[in-house]
Amino acid sequence: MNILVVGFGNMGCRHAQSLLKRKNDDNIYVLEPNKEIIEINKSKIGDEENKIVFIDIIDDLTCEIDFAIIATSAYPRFEIVKKLLDGGIKKFLLEKVVFQSEKQFDIVIKMLNDYDAVAYCNFVNRYFPNYQTIKKEMLDNMPFKMIVSGADFGLGCNALHYVDLFEFLSDEFSSVKSSNLVLLNSINRRGDMYKEVSGQLAWGTLKGNNLLINSDVNKTGGVEIIITQGGNTHILNEESLKHIELSADLSLKSTDFVIKYTSELTNIIVNDVLEGNIILPTVQATKNCHTQFFAILNQVFGLSKSDLCPIT
């Protein structure tokens, strides 16, 4: 296959690193005009055999692309995906935030339908084995509660990862129930066009499942996820990488919290897309949580509902 990665920053280079592990003779192309970023990140991922072909602009491609991974920040992604769809690409993996407005979603969804193409959002929590085990053990028709709590972990940038995990575990779309967010004045390392928040967000589903996300700048330690259903409680910590399970009979079990990183996971995801086993949400499926989130955040930023939401 011919696989294209757009962007070779912290995420893009890890996508490429995972693709280098594929055991077939794929051609890997990376669109990245910044030569300094290329040199820095090539040394990180160990492309000793120089299998990656770097290009400056999309027009430099001389072959048909079978699969595209868009690993840029949020702002340019909309125009990139439109151009690649017009160029005939049928399969996409997109980083979050996928797009920045409901209008952008609607335009791309129409194009995907018109071109018979498919795009998935890279919400990787769905691939973590601990969450997959929890999902299998969920009791039917019994609501659960999920609490995500941490320091300044980038709530605007990362909350959708946990909202999607909540929807994965519940098999339901969710909606915002309440919010208490404040704008942070720190400079975003991805550019002045992006903003960040802290505070609390509450989401819920029609069947009574509830999610609370809390980002407290005064807190220390890693992000902790607590999932409670009936008498069973799971506590997972992203820093200690521990998973504590408290059963209804008050017995305790401690196991490792296994996080699958992009450098190993992208290869698996590409295979799953090709084989029809993918568990990531499509752009159509993730539009719901994105657009609700935009409406809440744009109020904090003093923007209208239709403005581009400045998170990445």
One Martini backbone bead per residue (centre of mass of N, CA, C, O) as a GRO file, in nm:
protein
  312
    1MET     BB    1   0.101   0.032   0.010
    2ASN     BB    2  -0.001   0.377   0.025
    3ILE     BB    3   0.114   0.593   0.286
    4LEU     BB    4  -0.006   0.890   0.453
    5VAL     BB    5   0.159   1.149   0.642
    6VAL     BB    6   0.038   1.441   0.807
    7GLY     BB    7   0.280   1.520   0.980
    8PHE     BB    8   0.602   1.534   1.200
    9GLY     BB    9   0.547   1.540   1.484
   10ASN     BB   10   0.483   1.391   1.775
   11MET     BB   11   0.260   1.215   1.626
   12GLY     BB   12   0.353   1.160   1.333
   13CYS     BB   13   0.617   1.003   1.402
   14ARG     BB   14   0.464   0.769   1.549
   15HIS     BB   15   0.307   0.670   1.313
   16ALA     BB   16   0.556   0.607   1.139
   17GLN     BB   17   0.689   0.407   1.334
   18SER     BB   18   0.462   0.196   1.316
   19LEU     BB   19   0.473   0.155   1.003
   20LEU     BB   20   0.769   0.036   1.002
   21LYS     BB   21   0.655  -0.249   1.137
   22ARG     BB   22   0.556  -0.346   0.892
   23LYS     BB   23   0.571  -0.665   0.697
   24ASN     BB   24   0.538  -0.502   0.448
   25ASP     BB   25   0.566  -0.311   0.128
   26ASP     BB   26   0.524  -0.027   0.215
   27ASN     BB   27   0.460   0.311   0.137
   28ILE     BB   28   0.603   0.598   0.302
   29TYR     BB   29   0.452   0.913   0.344
   30VAL     BB   30   0.563   1.257   0.423
   31LEU     BB   31   0.411   1.562   0.515
   32GLU     BB   32   0.688   1.802   0.558
   33PRO     BB   33   0.832   2.127   0.541
   34ASN     BB   34   1.004   2.091   0.807
   35LYS     BB   35   1.335   2.014   0.836
   36GLU     BB   36   1.385   2.019   1.141
   37ILE     BB   37   1.163   1.820   1.225
   38ILE     BB   38   1.266   1.584   1.062
   39GLU     BB   39   1.544   1.548   1.199
   40ILE     BB   40   1.452   1.516   1.491
   41ASN     BB   41   1.231   1.275   1.442
   42LYS     BB   42   1.403   1.067   1.298
   43SER     BB   43   1.587   1.007   1.550
   44LYS     BB   44   1.351   0.890   1.728
   45ILE     BB   45   1.248   0.638   1.519
   46GLY     BB   46   1.460   0.485   1.336
   47ASP     BB   47   1.527   0.538   1.000
   48GLU     BB   48   1.783   0.370   0.876
   49GLU     BB   49   1.655   0.285   0.577
   50ASN     BB   50   1.489   0.514   0.447
   51LYS     BB   51   1.161   0.458   0.395
   52ILE     BB   52   1.092   0.749   0.402
   53VAL     BB   53   0.899   0.985   0.217
   54PHE     BB   54   0.956   1.322   0.165
   55ILE     BB   55   0.730   1.605   0.149
   56ASP     BB   56   0.611   1.940   0.093
   57ILE     BB   57   0.369   1.867  -0.105
   58ILE     BB   58   0.101   1.714  -0.240
   59ASP     BB   59   0.193   1.748  -0.547
   60ASP     BB   60   0.446   1.541  -0.509
   61LEU     BB   61   0.265   1.319  -0.566
   62THR     BB   62   0.286   1.004  -0.786
   63CYS     BB   63   0.056   0.851  -0.626
   64GLU     BB   64  -0.168   0.645  -0.491
   65ILE     BB   65  -0.359   0.667  -0.197
   66ASP     BB   66  -0.485   0.438   0.054
   67PHE     BB   67  -0.376   0.599   0.321
   68ALA     BB   68  -0.460   0.854   0.572
   69ILE     BB   69  -0.276   1.060   0.809
   70ILE     BB   70  -0.384   1.323   1.033
   71ALA     BB   71  -0.121   1.508   1.237
   72THR     BB   72  -0.224   1.775   1.290
   73SER     BB   73  -0.355   2.033   1.376
   74ALA     BB   74  -0.673   2.155   1.362
   75TYR     BB   75  -0.685   2.397   1.161
   76PRO     BB   76  -0.579   2.246   0.876
   77ARG     BB   77  -0.754   1.979   0.842
   78PHE     BB   78  -0.997   2.052   0.665
   79GLU     BB   79  -0.840   2.124   0.400
   80ILE     BB   80  -0.683   1.861   0.374
   81VAL     BB   81  -0.919   1.661   0.351
   82LYS     BB   82  -1.052   1.785   0.105
   83LYS     BB   83  -0.811   1.750  -0.089
   84LEU     BB   84  -0.785   1.437  -0.055
   85LEU     BB   85  -1.068   1.368  -0.150
   86ASP     BB   86  -1.035   1.498  -0.432
   87GLY     BB   87  -0.778   1.290  -0.480
   88GLY     BB   88  -0.912   0.984  -0.389
   89ILE     BB   89  -0.920   0.926  -0.098
   90LYS     BB   90  -1.080   0.667   0.129
   91LYS     BB   91  -0.875   0.656   0.387
   92PHE     BB   92  -0.891   0.763   0.742
   93LEU     BB   93  -0.686   0.918   1.002
   94LEU     BB   94  -0.779   1.124   1.284
   95GLU     BB   95  -0.711   1.364   1.478
   96LYS     BB   96  -0.752   1.545   1.749
   97VAL     BB   97  -0.938   1.771   1.670
   98VAL     BB   98  -1.097   1.717   1.396
   99PHE     BB   99  -1.279   1.972   1.411
  100GLN     BB  100  -1.416   2.329   1.469
  101SER     BB  101  -1.711   2.265   1.343
  102GLU     BB  102  -2.017   2.185   1.227
  103LYS     BB  103  -1.974   2.271   0.934
  104GLN     BB  104  -1.721   2.103   0.880
  105PHE     BB  105  -1.851   1.834   0.928
  106ASP     BB  106  -2.074   1.851   0.711
  107ILE     BB  107  -1.888   1.878   0.466
  108VAL     BB  108  -1.722   1.614   0.505
  109ILE     BB  109  -1.954   1.413   0.521
  110LYS     BB  110  -2.055   1.464   0.236
  111MET     BB  111  -1.791   1.385   0.095
  112LEU     BB  112  -1.774   1.096   0.201
  113ASN     BB  113  -2.040   1.008   0.069
  114ASP     BB  114  -1.976   1.089  -0.228
  115TYR     BB  115  -1.684   0.911  -0.221
  116ASP     BB  116  -1.691   0.656  -0.050
  117ALA     BB  117  -1.570   0.730   0.235
  118VAL     BB  118  -1.345   0.701   0.532
  119ALA     BB  119  -1.337   0.827   0.882
  120TYR     BB  120  -1.127   0.822   1.168
  121CYS     BB  121  -1.092   0.854   1.513
  122ASN     BB  122  -0.807   0.868   1.747
  123PHE     BB  123  -0.945   0.693   2.004
  124VAL     BB  124  -0.735   0.492   2.189
  125ASN     BB  125  -0.881   0.385   2.448
  126ARG     BB  126  -1.033   0.147   2.301
  127TYR     BB  127  -0.742  -0.025   2.294
  128PHE     BB  128  -0.737  -0.072   2.587
  129PRO     BB  129  -0.750  -0.358   2.773
  130ASN     BB  130  -0.888  -0.257   3.034
  131TYR     BB  131  -1.143  -0.136   2.893
  132GLN     BB  132  -1.230  -0.392   2.748
  133THR     BB  133  -1.282  -0.554   3.007
  134ILE     BB  134  -1.487  -0.367   3.137
  135LYS     BB  135  -1.695  -0.382   2.910
  136LYS     BB  136  -1.749  -0.692   2.931
  137GLU     BB  137  -1.840  -0.653   3.256
  138MET     BB  138  -2.081  -0.508   3.204
  139LEU     BB  139  -2.396  -0.439   3.315
  140ASP     BB  140  -2.699  -0.473   3.220
  141ASN     BB  141  -2.909  -0.211   3.302
  142MET     BB  142  -2.661  -0.061   3.461
  143PRO     BB  143  -2.551   0.209   3.570
  144PHE     BB  144  -2.272   0.437   3.541
  145LYS     BB  145  -1.969   0.583   3.673
  146MET     BB  146  -1.747   0.858   3.564
  147ILE     BB  147  -1.418   0.972   3.672
  148VAL     BB  148  -1.214   1.256   3.580
  149SER     BB  149  -0.890   1.333   3.732
  150GLY     BB  150  -0.678   1.636   3.739
  151ALA     BB  151  -0.480   1.845   3.642
  152ASP     BB  152  -0.327   2.021   3.389
  153PHE     BB  153  -0.430   1.823   3.102
  154GLY     BB  154  -0.605   1.954   2.888
  155LEU     BB  155  -0.925   1.971   2.855
  156GLY     BB  156  -0.978   2.076   2.570
  157CYS     BB  157  -0.790   1.866   2.422
  158ASN     BB  158  -0.878   1.579   2.607
  159ALA     BB  159  -1.183   1.525   2.682
  160LEU     BB  160  -1.277   1.358   2.427
  161HIS     BB  161  -1.144   1.095   2.508
  162TYR     BB  162  -1.343   1.047   2.754
  163VAL     BB  163  -1.610   1.071   2.611
  164ASP     BB  164  -1.558   0.836   2.418
  165LEU     BB  165  -1.517   0.623   2.634
  166PHE     BB  166  -1.800   0.653   2.752
  167GLU     BB  167  -1.943   0.567   2.484
  168PHE     BB  168  -1.809   0.291   2.461
  169LEU     BB  169  -1.913   0.171   2.736
  170SER     BB  170  -2.233   0.253   2.678
  171ASP     BB  171  -2.343   0.260   2.381
  172GLU     BB  172  -2.370   0.588   2.372
  173PHE     BB  173  -2.481   0.882   2.345
  174SER     BB  174  -2.398   1.209   2.460
  175SER     BB  175  -2.444   1.485   2.701
  176VAL     BB  176  -2.448   1.792   2.824
  177LYS     BB  177  -2.526   1.904   3.160
  178SER     BB  178  -2.257   2.056   3.267
  179SER     BB  179  -2.054   2.360   3.351
  180ASN     BB  180  -1.708   2.474   3.480
  181LEU     BB  181  -1.525   2.710   3.311
  182VAL     BB  182  -1.183   2.825   3.251
  183LEU     BB  183  -0.955   3.040   3.135
  184LEU     BB  184  -0.635   3.009   3.023
  185ASN     BB  185  -0.316   3.202   3.003
  186SER     BB  186  -0.153   3.011   2.871
  187ILE     BB  187   0.071   2.905   2.640
  188ASN     BB  188   0.044   2.748   2.343
  189ARG     BB  189   0.263   2.529   2.180
  190ARG     BB  190   0.078   2.531   1.897
  191GLY     BB  191  -0.034   2.828   1.935
  192ASP     BB  192  -0.218   3.131   1.945
  193MET     BB  193  -0.497   2.999   1.828
  194TYR     BB  194  -0.491   2.846   2.102
  195LYS     BB  195  -0.685   2.716   2.373
  196GLU     BB  196  -0.749   2.687   2.738
  197VAL     BB  197  -0.886   2.479   3.007
  198SER     BB  198  -1.065   2.456   3.317
  199GLY     BB  199  -1.252   2.221   3.525
  200GLN     BB  200  -1.597   2.126   3.462
  201LEU     BB  201  -1.766   1.822   3.335
  202ALA     BB  202  -2.099   1.705   3.244
  203TRP     BB  203  -2.225   1.384   3.149
  204GLY     BB  204  -2.489   1.202   2.963
  205THR     BB  205  -2.744   0.952   2.938
  206LEU     BB  206  -3.048   0.800   2.886
  207LYS     BB  207  -2.959   0.546   3.092
  208GLY     BB  208  -2.781   0.702   3.336
  209ASN     BB  209  -2.507   0.777   3.257
  210ASN     BB  210  -2.200   0.917   3.411
  211LEU     BB  211  -1.986   1.216   3.365
  212LEU     BB  212  -1.674   1.342   3.514
  213ILE     BB  213  -1.468   1.630   3.452
  214ASN     BB  214  -1.147   1.721   3.617
  215SER     BB  215  -0.958   2.032   3.621
  216ASP     BB  216  -0.678   2.108   3.847
  217VAL     BB  217  -0.418   2.331   3.887
  218ASN     BB  218  -0.367   2.242   4.210
  219LYS     BB  219  -0.299   1.970   4.122
  220THR     BB  220  -0.152   1.644   4.149
  221GLY     BB  221  -0.073   1.420   3.927
  222GLY     BB  222  -0.236   1.191   3.767
  223VAL     BB  223  -0.470   1.069   3.583
  224GLU     BB  224  -0.796   0.968   3.704
  225ILE     BB  225  -1.003   0.670   3.673
  226ILE     BB  226  -1.349   0.621   3.769
  227ILE     BB  227  -1.543   0.312   3.778
  228THR     BB  228  -1.896   0.268   3.856
  229GLN     BB  229  -2.081  -0.048   3.927
  230GLY     BB  230  -2.243  -0.092   4.171
  231GLY     BB  231  -1.995  -0.273   4.363
  232ASN     BB  232  -1.794  -0.178   4.135
  233THR     BB  233  -1.441  -0.064   4.118
  234HIS     BB  234  -1.239   0.144   3.907
  235ILE     BB  235  -0.880   0.233   3.921
  236LEU     BB  236  -0.704   0.458   3.701
  237ASN     BB  237  -0.352   0.543   3.636
  238GLU     BB  238  -0.149   0.730   3.410
  239GLU     BB  239   0.117   0.733   3.592
  240SER     BB  240   0.135   0.450   3.756
  241LEU     BB  241  -0.009   0.215   3.597
  242LYS     BB  242  -0.275   0.146   3.769
  243HIS     BB  243  -0.522  -0.119   3.859
  244ILE     BB  244  -0.801  -0.091   4.067
  245GLU     BB  245  -1.015  -0.345   4.220
  246LEU     BB  246  -1.343  -0.316   4.367
  247SER     BB  247  -1.551  -0.523   4.512
  248ALA     BB  248  -1.847  -0.600   4.664
  249ASP     BB  249  -1.670  -0.779   4.888
  250LEU     BB  250  -1.394  -0.594   4.924
  251SER     BB  251  -1.205  -0.684   4.717
  252LEU     BB  252  -0.865  -0.672   4.596
  253LYS     BB  253  -0.714  -0.560   4.276
  254SER     BB  254  -0.388  -0.554   4.113
  255THR     BB  255  -0.291  -0.396   3.806
  256ASP     BB  256  -0.200  -0.316   3.504
  257PHE     BB  257  -0.189  -0.023   3.304
  258VAL     BB  258  -0.236  -0.048   2.959
  259ILE     BB  259  -0.070   0.151   2.724
  260LYS     BB  260  -0.125   0.237   2.393
  261TYR     BB  261   0.092   0.346   2.163
  262THR     BB  262   0.134   0.486   1.861
  263SER     BB  263   0.405   0.327   1.786
  264GLU     BB  264   0.210   0.046   1.795
  265LEU     BB  265  -0.100   0.106   1.696
  266THR     BB  266  -0.133   0.197   1.398
  267ASN     BB  267  -0.085  -0.073   1.262
  268ILE     BB  268  -0.343  -0.203   1.380
  269ILE     BB  269  -0.550  -0.001   1.270
  270VAL     BB  270  -0.498  -0.039   0.972
  271ASN     BB  271  -0.576  -0.337   0.969
  272ASP     BB  272  -0.866  -0.299   1.078
  273VAL     BB  273  -0.971  -0.132   0.847
  274LEU     BB  274  -0.912  -0.341   0.618
  275GLU     BB  275  -1.082  -0.581   0.787
  276GLY     BB  276  -1.336  -0.454   0.956
  277ASN     BB  277  -1.234  -0.416   1.294
  278ILE     BB  278  -1.304  -0.141   1.383
  279ILE     BB  279  -1.344   0.076   1.699
  280LEU     BB  280  -1.357   0.339   1.590
  281PRO     BB  281  -1.483   0.637   1.524
  282THR     BB  282  -1.644   0.814   1.319
  283VAL     BB  283  -1.711   1.120   1.212
  284GLN     BB  284  -2.015   1.088   1.247
  285ALA     BB  285  -2.003   0.983   1.552
  286THR     BB  286  -1.822   1.240   1.670
  287LYS     BB  287  -1.993   1.495   1.625
  288ASN     BB  288  -2.163   1.514   1.881
  289CYS     BB  289  -1.936   1.577   2.096
  290HIS     BB  290  -1.799   1.808   1.954
  291THR     BB  291  -2.036   2.019   1.920
  292GLN     BB  292  -2.101   2.043   2.220
  293PHE     BB  293  -1.820   2.140   2.306
  294PHE     BB  294  -1.806   2.396   2.140
  295ALA     BB  295  -2.042   2.549   2.276
  296ILE     BB  296  -1.909   2.565   2.556
  297LEU     BB  297  -1.632   2.692   2.484
  298ASN     BB  298  -1.724   2.950   2.327
  299GLN     BB  299  -1.838   3.087   2.577
  300VAL     BB  300  -1.562   3.118   2.721
  301PHE     BB  301  -1.430   3.272   2.456
  302GLY     BB  302  -1.653   3.470   2.328
  303LEU     BB  303  -1.813   3.299   2.119
  304SER     BB  304  -1.980   3.165   1.879
  305LYS     BB  305  -2.118   2.872   1.774
  306SER     BB  306  -1.994   2.909   1.465
  307ASP     BB  307  -1.725   2.927   1.552
  308LEU     BB  308  -1.414   2.848   1.577
  309CYS     BB  309  -1.264   2.620   1.782
  310PRO     BB  310  -0.961   2.691   1.980
  311ILE     BB  311  -0.872   2.377   1.956
  312THR     BB  312  -0.634   2.066   1.947
   0.00000   0.00000   0.00000
